[in-house]
């Protein structure tokens, strides 16, 4: 049975690709906003299978990559100045190079920095050792925010006094608006992220269709989802429609997860946020509400801002805005590799440079 | 007696009476065999005929007990497997323990019992060893080093440089079980069907393959850290050939696939502790595959790809939707994804 399923999957994927080739006439540029899409598209060789008139541009959808250099340096400074604090962080943040080191290096030098798989992992550490302060460096988009909020609510409920969060969260729709407003790049339509949209709902992209005339398709992360998403978007573009469509309807609805949105709102409120390569985007971040000030690491430790210096020669900013593909960066695959990354886009498994390096070098 | 003391003390590493009792009551008792019994500084045995293989490895794993095994079983199997993939029959092992002060005595005893059982089942003897105790906080409960000696019969020469175009690549079973077992257990990730480590000694499996395809086996490896992808890249690099595999043919348990999906991991880079990757000639493929499948540790064996002419020594994978891409080495460690 399994063999048959796999076979069908291949047939289906190749069939969809064929349909795209059949209907596609115009030159179009499609942005996939999300790093997981970038990864999946590269991993399964989707880009190469599309006709040349369809250009896929990778957008700023990897939370590690868009964390500003200033924020990375800030985390490193904090870790250096407070060796007594346990720092919990998610995966790839460990490897992002700052101006002088990375969290991975700070850990080797004696910082108590731990990778957690979910915010609850950080809470566990705080529970185990109530004598030590635990700070969660919370990066991520709308997908992770509700669980961070729920974790904070749980900490409050339990009366834990040694747990706090540094909120570096970012919101997707304001970044899409900012990208359109720069006017630097032509985007005909967006493939929108499945997980983020499961929370915020497809309706959140309505402004792209009405104000900017860009159709959107929300797609899942299986290769067939991504190809189907591209097909739906190309069909819209060919027909001259500007709609918000949902490919990933097994998970995504128009309104999203209202419960999660409420939890999120109860703890966080929108704030300005600094994006790598793009700069400050109004209302694109989340700060912890005053009611939770005791759990706001920012206030609790008064963490000063870090130096905003991009790595020398790194073109992450242009990659994140979709202005260039990684191979246009002079450092790509030379000075900058996943083993010795210079910019965050080469670090994270969802980073565009890492995906290009891993899957596209002379396949 | 040692039994009265319920935790490891620094004194157990002092070389004095505590050490002596630890060795006698815990290690010598569990590993009992005539070569170890004299408790001399060295084991003395007659040199086996033919060529010898010698290997060593250190084992560091957190947690030390996990579904499907423990650090002791891992330390014995790992060294047996390093011998087995070279076609050697494992004979003697050494075992060195670096123990953190405060380790509960019964945990040490459980690990040692597991080593003794694994060695007994595999037919190898643990004939010499050493113990050190480090201060609390200076170790992670327990580190074990094992070294092993094995005998290679005849003129067998397994080297990836002998890999030729047209050869088949076979794996002995599902990929990534050990990696996911450790990870989900350590991180407390609950799964519908928990995955057990595949930790197992592979010398009889290797022997069965070598017997079934006496001149057809070019190279064998056990895909531990870095997983299948790393082994395939090593094969490609040392033979100068390209290797092409089909994603759909690589066996991966549903539960492992699911966990990888959630965590953003790739099962082809996850560690295995009870699997073989073999490159065999085209003519020997069926015989080698049958031999694996009739062995208890090779039931899910599958042919996953072939060796190609070149031009570059690289590994290509045909993805499940039918496109081809490079399957690279892993750089650094895999970390969970964020979004
Ligand atoms: S290749 Fe490296 S240096 Fe260049 S943009 Fe990508 S991450 Fe930055």
PDB file of N, CA, C and O in Angstrom, chain B residues 196-228:
ATOM      1  N   UNK B 196      12.036   3.158  19.676  1.00  0.00           N
ATOM      2  CA  UNK B 196      13.131   2.604  20.457  1.00  0.00           C
ATOM      3  C   UNK B 196      14.430   2.703  19.678  1.00  0.00           C
ATOM      4  O   UNK B 196      14.436   2.621  18.453  1.00  0.00           O
ATOM      5  N   UNK B 197      15.527   2.828  20.389  1.00  0.00           N
ATOM      6  CA  UNK B 197      16.831   2.808  19.730  1.00  0.00           C
ATOM      7  C   UNK B 197      17.037   1.449  19.079  1.00  0.00           C
ATOM      8  O   UNK B 197      16.545   0.433  19.565  1.00  0.00           O
ATOM      9  N   UNK B 198      17.776   1.442  17.972  1.00  0.00           N
ATOM     10  CA  UNK B 198      18.029   0.172  17.279  1.00  0.00           C
ATOM     11  C   UNK B 198      19.319  -0.490  17.752  1.00  0.00           C
ATOM     12  O   UNK B 198      19.723  -1.528  17.204  1.00  0.00           O
ATOM     13  N   UNK B 199      19.947   0.105  18.754  1.00  0.00           N
ATOM     14  CA  UNK B 199      21.219  -0.378  19.312  1.00  0.00           C
ATOM     15  C   UNK B 199      21.355  -1.910  19.309  1.00  0.00           C
ATOM     16  O   UNK B 199      20.605  -2.605  19.981  1.00  0.00           O
ATOM     17  N   UNK B 200      22.296  -2.429  18.537  1.00  0.00           N
ATOM     18  CA  UNK B 200      22.470  -3.880  18.430  1.00  0.00           C
ATOM     19  C   UNK B 200      23.863  -4.211  17.903  1.00  0.00           C
ATOM     20  O   UNK B 200      24.446  -3.426  17.152  1.00  0.00           O
ATOM     21  N   UNK B 201      24.392  -5.395  18.290  1.00  0.00           N
ATOM     22  CA  UNK B 201      25.682  -5.827  17.740  1.00  0.00           C
ATOM     23  C   UNK B 201      25.485  -6.427  16.351  1.00  0.00           C
ATOM     24  O   UNK B 201      24.605  -7.263  16.153  1.00  0.00           O
ATOM     25  N   UNK B 202      26.302  -6.005  15.409  1.00  0.00           N
ATOM     26  CA  UNK B 202      26.023  -6.362  14.015  1.00  0.00           C
ATOM     27  C   UNK B 202      26.994  -7.360  13.398  1.00  0.00           C
ATOM     28  O   UNK B 202      26.967  -7.588  12.193  1.00  0.00           O
ATOM     29  N   UNK B 203      27.852  -7.981  14.245  1.00  0.00           N
ATOM     30  CA  UNK B 203      28.875  -8.829  13.623  1.00  0.00           C
ATOM     31  C   UNK B 203      28.299 -10.061  12.952  1.00  0.00           C
ATOM     32  O   UNK B 203      28.793 -10.488  11.912  1.00  0.00           O
ATOM     33  N   UNK B 204      27.215 -10.626  13.501  1.00  0.00           N
ATOM     34  CA  UNK B 204      26.665 -11.817  12.845  1.00  0.00           C
ATOM     35  C   UNK B 204      25.937 -11.430  11.560  1.00  0.00           C
ATOM     36  O   UNK B 204      25.945 -12.171  10.584  1.00  0.00           O
ATOM     37  N   UNK B 205      25.350 -10.250  11.564  1.00  0.00           N
ATOM     38  CA  UNK B 205      24.709  -9.755  10.339  1.00  0.00           C
ATOM     39  C   UNK B 205      25.771  -9.530   9.256  1.00  0.00           C
ATOM     40  O   UNK B 205      25.613  -9.946   8.109  1.00  0.00           O
ATOM     41  N   UNK B 206      26.862  -8.872   9.657  1.00  0.00           N
ATOM     42  CA  UNK B 206      27.941  -8.608   8.697  1.00  0.00           C
ATOM     43  C   UNK B 206      28.497  -9.929   8.164  1.00  0.00           C
ATOM     44  O   UNK B 206      28.760 -10.078   6.960  1.00  0.00           O
ATOM     45  N   UNK B 207      28.636 -10.886   9.067  1.00  0.00           N
ATOM     46  CA  UNK B 207      29.186 -12.183   8.667  1.00  0.00           C
ATOM     47  C   UNK B 207      28.250 -12.863   7.654  1.00  0.00           C
ATOM     48  O   UNK B 207      28.701 -13.408   6.644  1.00  0.00           O
ATOM     49  N   UNK B 208      26.952 -12.799   7.950  1.00  0.00           N
ATOM     50  CA  UNK B 208      25.982 -13.425   7.053  1.00  0.00           C
ATOM     51  C   UNK B 208      26.069 -12.819   5.651  1.00  0.00           C
ATOM     52  O   UNK B 208      26.006 -13.528   4.649  1.00  0.00           O
ATOM     53  N   UNK B 209      26.230 -11.505   5.590  1.00  0.00           N
ATOM     54  CA  UNK B 209      26.331 -10.844   4.286  1.00  0.00           C
ATOM     55  C   UNK B 209      27.615 -11.271   3.580  1.00  0.00           C
ATOM     56  O   UNK B 209      27.615 -11.593   2.388  1.00  0.00           O
ATOM     57  N   UNK B 210      28.703 -11.312   4.332  1.00  0.00           N
ATOM     58  CA  UNK B 210      29.988 -11.691   3.728  1.00  0.00           C
ATOM     59  C   UNK B 210      29.966 -13.135   3.242  1.00  0.00           C
ATOM     60  O   UNK B 210      30.560 -13.461   2.216  1.00  0.00           O
ATOM     61  N   UNK B 211      29.264 -13.979   3.968  1.00  0.00           N
ATOM     62  CA  UNK B 211      29.180 -15.386   3.550  1.00  0.00           C
ATOM     63  C   UNK B 211      28.290 -15.549   2.315  1.00  0.00           C
ATOM     64  O   UNK B 211      28.552 -16.363   1.441  1.00  0.00           O
ATOM     65  N   UNK B 212      27.235 -14.759   2.271  1.00  0.00           N
ATOM     66  CA  UNK B 212      26.308 -14.870   1.142  1.00  0.00           C
ATOM     67  C   UNK B 212      26.906 -14.298  -0.142  1.00  0.00           C
ATOM     68  O   UNK B 212      26.571 -14.720  -1.239  1.00  0.00           O
ATOM     69  N   UNK B 213      27.775 -13.305   0.016  1.00  0.00           N
ATOM     70  CA  UNK B 213      28.370 -12.663  -1.167  1.00  0.00           C
ATOM     71  C   UNK B 213      29.876 -12.555  -0.964  1.00  0.00           C
ATOM     72  O   UNK B 213      30.401 -11.456  -0.802  1.00  0.00           O
ATOM     73  N   UNK B 214      30.561 -13.685  -0.963  1.00  0.00           N
ATOM     74  CA  UNK B 214      31.959 -13.718  -0.521  1.00  0.00           C
ATOM     75  C   UNK B 214      32.870 -12.729  -1.251  1.00  0.00           C
ATOM     76  O   UNK B 214      33.726 -12.112  -0.640  1.00  0.00           O
ATOM     77  N   UNK B 215      32.663 -12.552  -2.543  1.00  0.00           N
ATOM     78  CA  UNK B 215      33.581 -11.634  -3.225  1.00  0.00           C
ATOM     79  C   UNK B 215      32.862 -10.383  -3.695  1.00  0.00           C
ATOM     80  O   UNK B 215      33.446  -9.521  -4.335  1.00  0.00           O
ATOM     81  N   UNK B 216      31.580 -10.279  -3.337  1.00  0.00           N
ATOM     82  CA  UNK B 216      30.807  -9.167  -3.871  1.00  0.00           C
ATOM     83  C   UNK B 216      30.702  -7.963  -2.955  1.00  0.00           C
ATOM     84  O   UNK B 216      30.268  -6.894  -3.374  1.00  0.00           O
ATOM     85  N   UNK B 217      31.089  -8.110  -1.683  1.00  0.00           N
ATOM     86  CA  UNK B 217      30.937  -6.977  -0.762  1.00  0.00           C
ATOM     87  C   UNK B 217      32.134  -6.050  -0.905  1.00  0.00           C
ATOM     88  O   UNK B 217      33.267  -6.442  -0.681  1.00  0.00           O
ATOM     89  N   UNK B 218      31.879  -4.812  -1.303  1.00  0.00           N
ATOM     90  CA  UNK B 218      32.980  -3.851  -1.477  1.00  0.00           C
ATOM     91  C   UNK B 218      33.284  -3.107  -0.184  1.00  0.00           C
ATOM     92  O   UNK B 218      34.420  -2.871   0.151  1.00  0.00           O
ATOM     93  N   UNK B 219      32.245  -2.656   0.498  1.00  0.00           N
ATOM     94  CA  UNK B 219      32.471  -1.850   1.700  1.00  0.00           C
ATOM     95  C   UNK B 219      31.250  -1.916   2.597  1.00  0.00           C
ATOM     96  O   UNK B 219      30.123  -2.098   2.121  1.00  0.00           O
ATOM     97  N   UNK B 220      31.498  -1.787   3.895  1.00  0.00           N
ATOM     98  CA  UNK B 220      30.386  -1.705   4.856  1.00  0.00           C
ATOM     99  C   UNK B 220      30.690  -0.590   5.859  1.00  0.00           C
ATOM    100  O   UNK B 220      31.839  -0.324   6.173  1.00  0.00           O
ATOM    101  N   UNK B 221      29.656   0.027   6.363  1.00  0.00           N
ATOM    102  CA  UNK B 221      29.798   1.039   7.418  1.00  0.00           C
ATOM    103  C   UNK B 221      28.569   0.948   8.301  1.00  0.00           C
ATOM    104  O   UNK B 221      27.504   0.532   7.851  1.00  0.00           O
ATOM    105  N   UNK B 222      28.713   1.400   9.553  1.00  0.00           N
ATOM    106  CA  UNK B 222      27.509   1.581  10.355  1.00  0.00           C
ATOM    107  C   UNK B 222      27.217   3.079  10.438  1.00  0.00           C
ATOM    108  O   UNK B 222      28.064   3.854  10.851  1.00  0.00           O
ATOM    109  N   UNK B 223      26.052   3.487   9.989  1.00  0.00           N
ATOM    110  CA  UNK B 223      25.760   4.926   9.910  1.00  0.00           C
ATOM    111  C   UNK B 223      25.393   5.508  11.276  1.00  0.00           C
ATOM    112  O   UNK B 223      24.231   5.682  11.587  1.00  0.00           O
ATOM    113  N   UNK B 224      26.396   5.804  12.087  1.00  0.00           N
ATOM    114  CA  UNK B 224      26.135   6.375  13.417  1.00  0.00           C
ATOM    115  C   UNK B 224      25.994   7.883  13.289  1.00  0.00           C
ATOM    116  O   UNK B 224      25.151   8.344  12.527  1.00  0.00           O
ATOM    117  N   UNK B 225      26.785   8.657  14.005  1.00  0.00           N
ATOM    118  CA  UNK B 225      26.637  10.112  13.931  1.00  0.00           C
ATOM    119  C   UNK B 225      26.725  10.618  12.497  1.00  0.00           C
ATOM    120  O   UNK B 225      27.587  10.178  11.757  1.00  0.00           O
ATOM    121  N   UNK B 226      25.871  11.515  12.122  1.00  0.00           N
ATOM    122  CA  UNK B 226      25.881  12.022  10.745  1.00  0.00           C
ATOM    123  C   UNK B 226      24.990  11.199   9.832  1.00  0.00           C
ATOM    124  O   UNK B 226      24.645  11.630   8.738  1.00  0.00           O
ATOM    125  N   UNK B 227      24.644   9.983  10.293  1.00  0.00           N
ATOM    126  CA  UNK B 227      23.639   9.188   9.600  1.00  0.00           C
ATOM    127  C   UNK B 227      24.040   8.680   8.217  1.00  0.00           C
ATOM    128  O   UNK B 227      25.205   8.718   7.811  1.00  0.00           O
ATOM    129  N   UNK B 228      23.040   8.217   7.519  1.00  0.00           N
ATOM    130  CA  UNK B 228      23.226   7.615   6.192  1.00  0.00           C
ATOM    131  C   UNK B 228      23.889   8.579   5.215  1.00  0.00           C
ATOM    132  O   UNK B 228      24.797   8.215   4.467  1.00  0.00           O
TER     133      UNK B 228
END
